[in-house]
Amino acid sequence: MLQVVENLSLLRIKSSLAWHGMCKIRRIHWPSSLVRNTFTEFFKSNGHQHIRSSPVIPWNDPSLAFVNAGMNQFKPVFLGHQQPPCPRATNSQKCIRVGGKHNDLADVGTDTYHHTFFEMLGNWSFGDYFKREACTMAWSLLTDVYRLPPDRLYVTYFGGNESAGLEADLEARDIWRAIGVPDNRIIPFGMKDNFWEMGSHGPCGPCTEIHYDRLGRAEASERVNLGVEDVIELWNLVFIQYERLKDGNLKTLTTQHVDTGMGLERITAVLNSKSSNYDTDLFMPIFSAVEKLSGRREYKGNFEKEGPCIDTAYRILADHTRMFTVALADGMFPEDSHKLRRVMRRAITIGEEQFGFKRKDGSLYHLTEIVAETLSDAYPELFDQLGRIQLILKHEEELFSELQKKVNREWADLLLVRPELRILSDLHAPGIIEGVKEILPHIQEWKEHDYKLPGHVALKLYDTYGLHIDQIEELAEVYNLTVDQEGFEKGLSEVRQLTRSVSQQRMEGSATFDKEIILEDLVRLNIPVTDDKAKYSYESSDGLYAFKPLKSKVLSILVDGKLSDKTSAQQKIGIITDRTNFYHEAGGQVGDTGSIARSNTKVKITNVENVGGYIIHWGEVEYGELAVGDIVTANVQSQHRIGCMQHHTATHLLNAAVKFVTGLSCQRSSLVTPDHLSLSVRTYRPLNESSIDRTESIVKKWIAASKPIGRRNMDIKDLLGEANITLVPGEVYPDTVHVITSRLDLQEEGSKEEQLLSVEPCCGTHLHNSGHIGNFAITSIKSAGVGIRNIRAVCGAAAGRALRNATEAQAQLRDWEKQVEMELSAGDHKRIRKLEKDLITWHNKKEEIPLPYLMRAQINNSVDNMTRNLRNSLRGDVNKQMIEEMKELTEAQPEGPIIHLFNTDFGTSKAVLSKATKIGSKRPMLVMARAEGGVVGRTVVPEEMVANGASATAWLECVRAILGGKASAPKGQDPLLVCNLRSAKIKDPEMSNKLEEALTCSKVYIEKFL
């Protein structure tokens, strides 16, 4: 004990010397930036390395929606998957807690200390120091540097758990005694409060906490850990000394770690003698801005137990603005996080309802600037990303406004009979109305049983209606129910197992194989995983690529989905070798083809995949026999690989060009084959013909500039610190990634030179130079939802063919335009009808050949104009043509819903769509026609479908939300059964895309009721 005390004294002296002269007296005011800097500088002076905060997106941890603790970025170290960056570390970590185990959303604004976004001050030891040093440094910082009165501090330690076989952490207790904390202020607690576990298995250990009595009473130990605001937890020190095994047993770790965390907002409030975190400089500037923008009374810090008040609204708005500003700055998108979208919409709603914000005033944009100002000292990326933040916010406000118009009518009807639903935080979540209707008939039954929403019902809400578990829990709470989590998890596990079974890979002509069983067998047999580094070993000279054959050894053979020692001719097999130069399907790129051969034996390889690190080459034995142990030569089919490399490199350049042209885009997915590429992106500005032309032009300039394509390995944490990186939301990246880079100095007409930079983590194979791509052409762009576009393009020879087709088609188009002009002048109706038929036949044939997208758009617009002019010259009763078209359609499609856009263009004539919907009137029908520069539409829904929740008005509202205009039921008719639409005026270039999107949306709606 004497040695412990001497060591403690020595460490305290060192700490005090490091800070001598800085804090002899307690400061009256502590700005949050000084609190943060003092923390990190203190630990730096005690040998800790400062590690910058990771983004709030857990890019390499699929188990988290957000980074919610300082230790998240060090999780691979604690799990033993990664070497520590240094022996001692310190930082301030941006954290978000919304939903799941750590969910502070419901408490935000109602108390003094809960937040969705907060900063966690922390220090770590990776096998360096342990309990004694951690406790001593924490106490020294609080009492010697921050100058907190020791008689207001209480500490807790782990009191042991007999059933778990865990003894009390008396070592921590004795350390606190040696430091000088009185026994009545050292309090033991159990597993819930003072034993930390990362998950069901993995690193864990006891923790000790430091609590602060705001009121400074002589005795307040009974208030510790009660969750009260007068005695609050300041700092948690976790001692990672065990590993929880999968069987539940604990194993003592040979290397022990320290992980501590203290909330910046709490310690700042304490140091400034504030009873609420909201009364600090982290929030007060936001309150002042809200007051000025809204004209409401100033923030007074009031709390009302009876219900929310204007100060509660202040707190929620400030908190939520901080949260979404940080999340958007770190690269998150609302489309990929329902929790982020929920917080953003809640902020928008409170701004509008409580403070009178208008979208056109940009009030929320101004608040994001205030957030950036308050936090930019520590996180300069907030200022750097303000343009991105405000662009996404503007888009989200517009989308939310449209959604409100769409669902408000249906909700209004529901809330008349179910007013209790008003308290739901997101009335506009997709699927929420359908989910509510699903559970309403059963509420009383569940209350009479066990007050639980059954697991299978929760699974249906999750799987069928798309509600997330926290939304399901919130819905259950409205009716004083809890969710049967065990039943839900069991059902979800069964669904996932079924999905895995259905998606098990097939070899051509063979039975399915079970990946998990094969993997277990390979591991049991001690077969090493495949070394596939050679897939990146290839050379190029003047654009010609050489892929060297690779000698390797056969380690295992799969026949009929089972391991085998040998195979014979004509069998379809899988081959695992010790090393390979084949690329397996990954990163959106298809696998290689080629051959594996030895003397008198050849296997044609048609596909390659990765199963737990084992690269399986699937193919057919063309001749000869193969056995485990054989030495073989692997040959990659060069034309297939080069095609993939061309299209993969072009995908990166296209992605960068789209982002540059639109200002901001988000890659959702990609597909790379030898013949084409497909890139799905979300954009926040229109991707119209002008921007497509510019995008294609930039990619072609990049190719013409013959820029190098670089590949390097980087730690994911280092990569996240670089500017202009492109990451795919929802993608989980390994700790070390391949990074593909290329640069282009771009000089566009009428603008200054700018540098385009493509930086993407990618495991695919790429060209060495952009000039090796050859020709490039975007061949199609299709809508896949609001703001989502699927872009298809071709490179090299395929692009050359498309460009030649374009030249030929353009000449033919000019000939058609001349013929149409001649026949219209002649006025022969018979010849006009034949010409229209021939023109449509030619157009249909052109639809089947590859063409550049802009050329196809030109053809489509020109053919539309020509056929319109031809039909107008023949116009008699266009409604008769419509009826004939409808009869043909119903005969060809005798069952199911009718969703149709009439070929007939009504021009200035009146389209009587009711005549069309009378044909097959017992079916759900949505019909539209072009008329007077816009679109008219009509929906009819049978009564039996209305009884199931369908609505003609809601159905047509899908179309109106995209086309604009007005939708309403005919006078005196039931809006659930019939509804008419007259859209806003729509320009020709936008008409086709909007109609395609409207038809897709309407199909999705009605399919829910079939």
PDB file of N, CA and C in Angstrom, residues 341 360 467 494 665 863 932:
ATOM      1  N   ARG A 341     -33.087  11.199 -40.872  1.00  0.00           N
ATOM      2  CA  ARG A 341     -34.244  11.855 -41.520  1.00  0.00           C
ATOM      3  C   ARG A 341     -35.306  12.205 -40.483  1.00  0.00           C
ATOM      4  N   LYS A 360     -38.735  29.387 -47.448  1.00  0.00           N
ATOM      5  CA  LYS A 360     -38.117  30.406 -48.307  1.00  0.00           C
ATOM      6  C   LYS A 360     -37.212  31.353 -47.516  1.00  0.00           C
ATOM      7  N   LEU A 467     -41.215  -0.387 -41.509  1.00  0.00           N
ATOM      8  CA  LEU A 467     -40.983   0.389 -40.289  1.00  0.00           C
ATOM      9  C   LEU A 467     -39.738  -0.139 -39.576  1.00  0.00           C
ATOM     10  N   GLU A 494     -35.144 -16.178 -38.730  1.00  0.00           N
ATOM     11  CA  GLU A 494     -35.671 -17.185 -39.664  1.00  0.00           C
ATOM     12  C   GLU A 494     -35.780 -16.618 -41.079  1.00  0.00           C
ATOM     13  N   SER A 665     -23.601  14.491 -55.006  1.00  0.00           N
ATOM     14  CA  SER A 665     -24.283  13.249 -55.375  1.00  0.00           C
ATOM     15  C   SER A 665     -23.843  12.158 -54.425  1.00  0.00           C
ATOM     16  N   VAL A 863     -39.315  12.113 -82.885  1.00  0.00           N
ATOM     17  CA  VAL A 863     -40.380  11.176 -83.278  1.00  0.00           C
ATOM     18  C   VAL A 863     -41.698  11.546 -82.608  1.00  0.00           C
ATOM     19  N   GLU A 932     -52.831  19.608 -73.759  1.00  0.00           N
ATOM     20  CA  GLU A 932     -52.632  21.047 -73.495  1.00  0.00           C
ATOM     21  C   GLU A 932     -51.331  21.324 -72.744  1.00  0.00           C
TER      22      GLU A 932
END
